[in-house]
mmCIF file of C-alpha atoms in Angstrom:
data_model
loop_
_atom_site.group_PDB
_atom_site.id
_atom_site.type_symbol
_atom_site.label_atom_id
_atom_site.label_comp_id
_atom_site.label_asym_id
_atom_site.label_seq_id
_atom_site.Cartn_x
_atom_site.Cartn_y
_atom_site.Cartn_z
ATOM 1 C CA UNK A 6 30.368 -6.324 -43.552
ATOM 2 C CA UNK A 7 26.816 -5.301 -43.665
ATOM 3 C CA UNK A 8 25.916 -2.389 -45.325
ATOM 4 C CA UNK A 9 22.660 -0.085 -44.626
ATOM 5 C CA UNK A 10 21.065 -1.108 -47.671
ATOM 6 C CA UNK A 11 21.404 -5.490 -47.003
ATOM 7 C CA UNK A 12 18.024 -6.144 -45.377
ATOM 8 C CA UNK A 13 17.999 -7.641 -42.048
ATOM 9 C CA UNK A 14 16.506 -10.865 -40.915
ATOM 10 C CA UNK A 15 12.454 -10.272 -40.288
ATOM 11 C CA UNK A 16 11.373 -9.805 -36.475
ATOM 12 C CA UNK A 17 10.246 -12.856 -35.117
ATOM 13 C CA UNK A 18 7.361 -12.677 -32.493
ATOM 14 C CA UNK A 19 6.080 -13.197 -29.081
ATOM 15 C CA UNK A 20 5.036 -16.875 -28.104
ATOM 16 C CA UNK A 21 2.685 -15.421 -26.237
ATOM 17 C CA UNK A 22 1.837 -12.424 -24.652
ATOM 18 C CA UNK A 23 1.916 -13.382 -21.185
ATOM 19 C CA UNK A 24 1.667 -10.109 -19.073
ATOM 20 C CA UNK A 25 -2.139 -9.736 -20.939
ATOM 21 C CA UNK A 26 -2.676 -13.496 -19.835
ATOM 22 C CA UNK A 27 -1.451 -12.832 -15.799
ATOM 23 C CA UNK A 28 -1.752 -9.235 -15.516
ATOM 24 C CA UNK A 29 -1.603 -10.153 -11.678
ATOM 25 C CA UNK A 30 1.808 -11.952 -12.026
ATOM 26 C CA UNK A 31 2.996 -8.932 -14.100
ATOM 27 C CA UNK A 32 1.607 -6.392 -11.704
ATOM 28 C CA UNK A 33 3.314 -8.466 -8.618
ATOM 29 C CA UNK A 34 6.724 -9.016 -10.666
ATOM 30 C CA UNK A 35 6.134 -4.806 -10.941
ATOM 31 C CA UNK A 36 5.977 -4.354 -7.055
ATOM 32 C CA UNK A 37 8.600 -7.142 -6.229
ATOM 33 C CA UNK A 38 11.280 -5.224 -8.692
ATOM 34 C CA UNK A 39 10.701 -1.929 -7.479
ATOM 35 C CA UNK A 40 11.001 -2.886 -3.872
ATOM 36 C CA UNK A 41 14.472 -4.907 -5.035
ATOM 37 C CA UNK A 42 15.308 -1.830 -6.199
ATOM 38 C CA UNK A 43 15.788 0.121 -2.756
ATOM 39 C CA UNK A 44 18.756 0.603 -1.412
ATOM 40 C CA UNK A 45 21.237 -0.170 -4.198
ATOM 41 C CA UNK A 46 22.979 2.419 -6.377
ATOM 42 C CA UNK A 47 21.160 2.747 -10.031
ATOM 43 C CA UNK A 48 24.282 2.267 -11.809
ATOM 44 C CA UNK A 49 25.239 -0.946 -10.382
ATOM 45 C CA UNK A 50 21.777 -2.120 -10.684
ATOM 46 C CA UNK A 51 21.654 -2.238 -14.413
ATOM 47 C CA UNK A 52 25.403 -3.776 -14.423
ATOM 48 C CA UNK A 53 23.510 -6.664 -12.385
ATOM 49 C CA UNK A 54 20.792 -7.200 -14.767
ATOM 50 C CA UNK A 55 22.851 -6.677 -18.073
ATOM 51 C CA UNK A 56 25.217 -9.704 -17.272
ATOM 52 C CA UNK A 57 21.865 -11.426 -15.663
ATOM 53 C CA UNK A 58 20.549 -11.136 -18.566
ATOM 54 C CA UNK A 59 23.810 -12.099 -20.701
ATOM 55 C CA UNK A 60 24.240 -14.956 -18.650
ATOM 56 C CA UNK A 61 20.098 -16.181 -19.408
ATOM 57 C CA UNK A 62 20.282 -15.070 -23.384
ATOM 58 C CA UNK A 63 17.348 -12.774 -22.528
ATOM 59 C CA UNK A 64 17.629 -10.542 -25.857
ATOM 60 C CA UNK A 65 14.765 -8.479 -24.361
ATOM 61 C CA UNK A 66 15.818 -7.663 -20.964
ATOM 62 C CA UNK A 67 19.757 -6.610 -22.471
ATOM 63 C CA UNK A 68 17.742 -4.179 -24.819
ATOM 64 C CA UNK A 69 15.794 -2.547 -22.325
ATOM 65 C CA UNK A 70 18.809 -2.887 -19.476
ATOM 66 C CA UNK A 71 21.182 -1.354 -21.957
ATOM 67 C CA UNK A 72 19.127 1.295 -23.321
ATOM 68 C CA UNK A 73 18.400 2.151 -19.859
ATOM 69 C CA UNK A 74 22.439 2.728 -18.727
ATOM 70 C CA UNK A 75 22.969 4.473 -21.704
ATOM 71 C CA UNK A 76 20.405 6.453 -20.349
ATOM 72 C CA UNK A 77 21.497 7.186 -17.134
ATOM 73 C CA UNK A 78 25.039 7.828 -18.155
ATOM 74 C CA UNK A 79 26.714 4.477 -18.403
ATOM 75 C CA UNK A 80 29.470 3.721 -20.325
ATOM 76 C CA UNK A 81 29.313 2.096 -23.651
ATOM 77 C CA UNK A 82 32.378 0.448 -22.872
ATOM 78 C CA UNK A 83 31.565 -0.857 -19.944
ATOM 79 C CA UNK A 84 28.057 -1.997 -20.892
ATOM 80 C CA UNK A 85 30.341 -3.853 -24.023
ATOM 81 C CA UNK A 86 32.856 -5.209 -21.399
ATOM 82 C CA UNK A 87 30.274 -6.572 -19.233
ATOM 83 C CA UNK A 88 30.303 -10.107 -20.847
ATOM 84 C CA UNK A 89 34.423 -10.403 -20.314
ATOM 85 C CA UNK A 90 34.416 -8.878 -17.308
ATOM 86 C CA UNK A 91 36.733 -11.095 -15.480
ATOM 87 C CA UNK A 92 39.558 -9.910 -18.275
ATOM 88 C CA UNK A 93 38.706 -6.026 -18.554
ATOM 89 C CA UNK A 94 38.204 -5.669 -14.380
ATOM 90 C CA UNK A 95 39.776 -2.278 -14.533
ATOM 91 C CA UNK A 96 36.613 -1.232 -15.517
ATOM 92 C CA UNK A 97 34.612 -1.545 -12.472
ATOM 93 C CA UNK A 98 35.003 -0.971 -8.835
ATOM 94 C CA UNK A 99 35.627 -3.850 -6.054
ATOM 95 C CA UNK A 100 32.586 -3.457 -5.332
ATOM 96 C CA UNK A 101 31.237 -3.938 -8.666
ATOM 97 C CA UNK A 102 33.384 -7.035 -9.297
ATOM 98 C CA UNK A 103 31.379 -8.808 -5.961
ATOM 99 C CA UNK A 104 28.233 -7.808 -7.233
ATOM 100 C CA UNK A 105 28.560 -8.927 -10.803
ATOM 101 C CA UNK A 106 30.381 -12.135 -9.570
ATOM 102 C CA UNK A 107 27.745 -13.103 -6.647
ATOM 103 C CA UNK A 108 25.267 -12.627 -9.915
ATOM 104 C CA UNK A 109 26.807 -15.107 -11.840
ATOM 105 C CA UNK A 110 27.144 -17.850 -8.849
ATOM 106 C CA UNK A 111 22.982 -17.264 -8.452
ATOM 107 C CA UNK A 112 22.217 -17.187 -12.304
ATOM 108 C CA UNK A 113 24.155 -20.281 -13.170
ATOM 109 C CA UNK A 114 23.424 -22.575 -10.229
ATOM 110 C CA UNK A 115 24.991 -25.326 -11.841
ATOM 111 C CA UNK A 116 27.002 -27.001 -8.464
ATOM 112 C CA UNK A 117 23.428 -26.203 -6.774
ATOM 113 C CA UNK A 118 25.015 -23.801 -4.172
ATOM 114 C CA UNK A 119 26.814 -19.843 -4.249
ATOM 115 C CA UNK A 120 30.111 -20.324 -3.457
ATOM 116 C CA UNK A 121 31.002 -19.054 0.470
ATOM 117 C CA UNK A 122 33.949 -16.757 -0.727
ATOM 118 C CA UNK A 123 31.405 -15.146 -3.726
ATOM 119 C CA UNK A 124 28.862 -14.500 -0.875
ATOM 120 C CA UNK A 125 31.590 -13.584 1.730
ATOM 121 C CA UNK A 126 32.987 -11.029 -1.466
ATOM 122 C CA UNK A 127 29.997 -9.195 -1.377
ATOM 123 C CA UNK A 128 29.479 -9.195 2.429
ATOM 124 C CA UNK A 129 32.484 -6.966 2.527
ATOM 125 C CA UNK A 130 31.481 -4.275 -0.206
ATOM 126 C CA UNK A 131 27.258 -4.602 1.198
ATOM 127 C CA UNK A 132 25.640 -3.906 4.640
ATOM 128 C CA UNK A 133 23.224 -6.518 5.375
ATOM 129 C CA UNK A 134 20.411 -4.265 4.136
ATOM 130 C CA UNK A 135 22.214 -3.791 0.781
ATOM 131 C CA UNK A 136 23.268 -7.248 0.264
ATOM 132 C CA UNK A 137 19.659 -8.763 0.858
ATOM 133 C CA UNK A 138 18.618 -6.140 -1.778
ATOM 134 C CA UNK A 139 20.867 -7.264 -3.897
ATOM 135 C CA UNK A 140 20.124 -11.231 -3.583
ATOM 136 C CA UNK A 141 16.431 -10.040 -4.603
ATOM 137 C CA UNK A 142 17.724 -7.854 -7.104
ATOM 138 C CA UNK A 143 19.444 -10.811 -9.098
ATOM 139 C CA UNK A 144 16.668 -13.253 -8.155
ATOM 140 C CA UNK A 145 13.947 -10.749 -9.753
ATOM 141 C CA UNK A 146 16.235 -10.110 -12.821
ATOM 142 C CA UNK A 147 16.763 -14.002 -13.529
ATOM 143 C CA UNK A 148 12.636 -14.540 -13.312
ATOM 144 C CA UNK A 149 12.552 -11.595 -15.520
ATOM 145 C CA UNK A 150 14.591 -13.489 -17.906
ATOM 146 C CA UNK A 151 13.152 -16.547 -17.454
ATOM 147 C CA UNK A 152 9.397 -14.559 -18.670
ATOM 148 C CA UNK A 153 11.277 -12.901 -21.253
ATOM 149 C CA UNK A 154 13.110 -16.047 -22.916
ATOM 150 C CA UNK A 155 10.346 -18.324 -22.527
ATOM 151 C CA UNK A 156 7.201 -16.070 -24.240
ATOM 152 C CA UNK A 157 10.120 -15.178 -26.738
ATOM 153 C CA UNK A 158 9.535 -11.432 -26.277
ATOM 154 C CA UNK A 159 10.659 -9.059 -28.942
ATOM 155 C CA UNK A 160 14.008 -6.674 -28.230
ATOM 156 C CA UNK A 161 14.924 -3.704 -30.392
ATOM 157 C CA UNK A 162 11.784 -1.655 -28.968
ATOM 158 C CA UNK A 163 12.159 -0.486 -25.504
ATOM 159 C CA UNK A 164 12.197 2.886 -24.659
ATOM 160 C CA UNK A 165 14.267 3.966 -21.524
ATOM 161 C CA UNK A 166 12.457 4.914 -19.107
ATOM 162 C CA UNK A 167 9.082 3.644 -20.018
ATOM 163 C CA UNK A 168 8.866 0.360 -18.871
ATOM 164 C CA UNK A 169 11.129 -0.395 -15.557
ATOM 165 C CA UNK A 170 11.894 -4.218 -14.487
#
């Protein structure tokens, strides 16, 4: 057991700092996040890019996705049963279940396709409008990742609310 007074392993850092590099990437990522954003309840948002982000190993984006549905009023528990979701399902809607599932068929394409009964899952619980939302959510989240795991960014110092991706 660790106690407060073992030290911790030093902070590794950034590979680079690529948002000072391609501020016009960054700024464009910005824009193409918020307008994923529309139309799609908060809540189940950040339940999207928290297993995204499980899923990808993206230390960074689980800080700041974490931090930020603590925030606004998520669970601990859930946020904890998020990575063995399919065995603790009784904590999340139907709808939930399609979103985080259709997440994990377009973060893992590993048979090169999303399943027709994932995508036919979340066609029931989303209105076209919703459901295209959400495909852009997850898509935005996993390049997210993919910035965040790659330039090795630095969790542990995200502020909720101050930086939204």
């Amino acid at each position: 057991m660790t106690t407060t007074n073992e030290a911790k392993a030093p902070e590794h850092t950034p590979r680079i700092r690529w948002t000072e590099h391609a501020p016009d990437v960054y700024k464009a990522m910005v824009r193409l996040d918020q307008a994923s954003r529309k139309h799609l309840d908060p809540a189940l948002l950040e339940l999207v890019k928290i297993r995204a982000s499980q899923i990808n190993h993206c230390a960074f984006c689980l800080d700041m996705h974490s931090k930020d549905a603590l925030a606004a009023g998520e669970s601990v528990e859930r946020i904890v049963q998020l990575s063995a979701w399919e065995e603790s399902q009784h904590f999340y809607t139907e709808k939930e279940i399609a979103a985080i599932e259709l997440t994990e068929a377009m973060t893992v394409l590993t048979d090169g396709f999303v399943p027709d009964e994932v995508f036919e899952k979340a066609a029931k619980h989303f209105d076209e409008t919703e459901l295209s939302h959400l495909i852009s959510a997850i898509t935005v989240i996993n390049a997210w990742n993919r910035f965040g795991v790659t330039a090795r960014l630095v969790p542990g110092h995200y502020t909720p609310g101050s930086l939204k991706h």
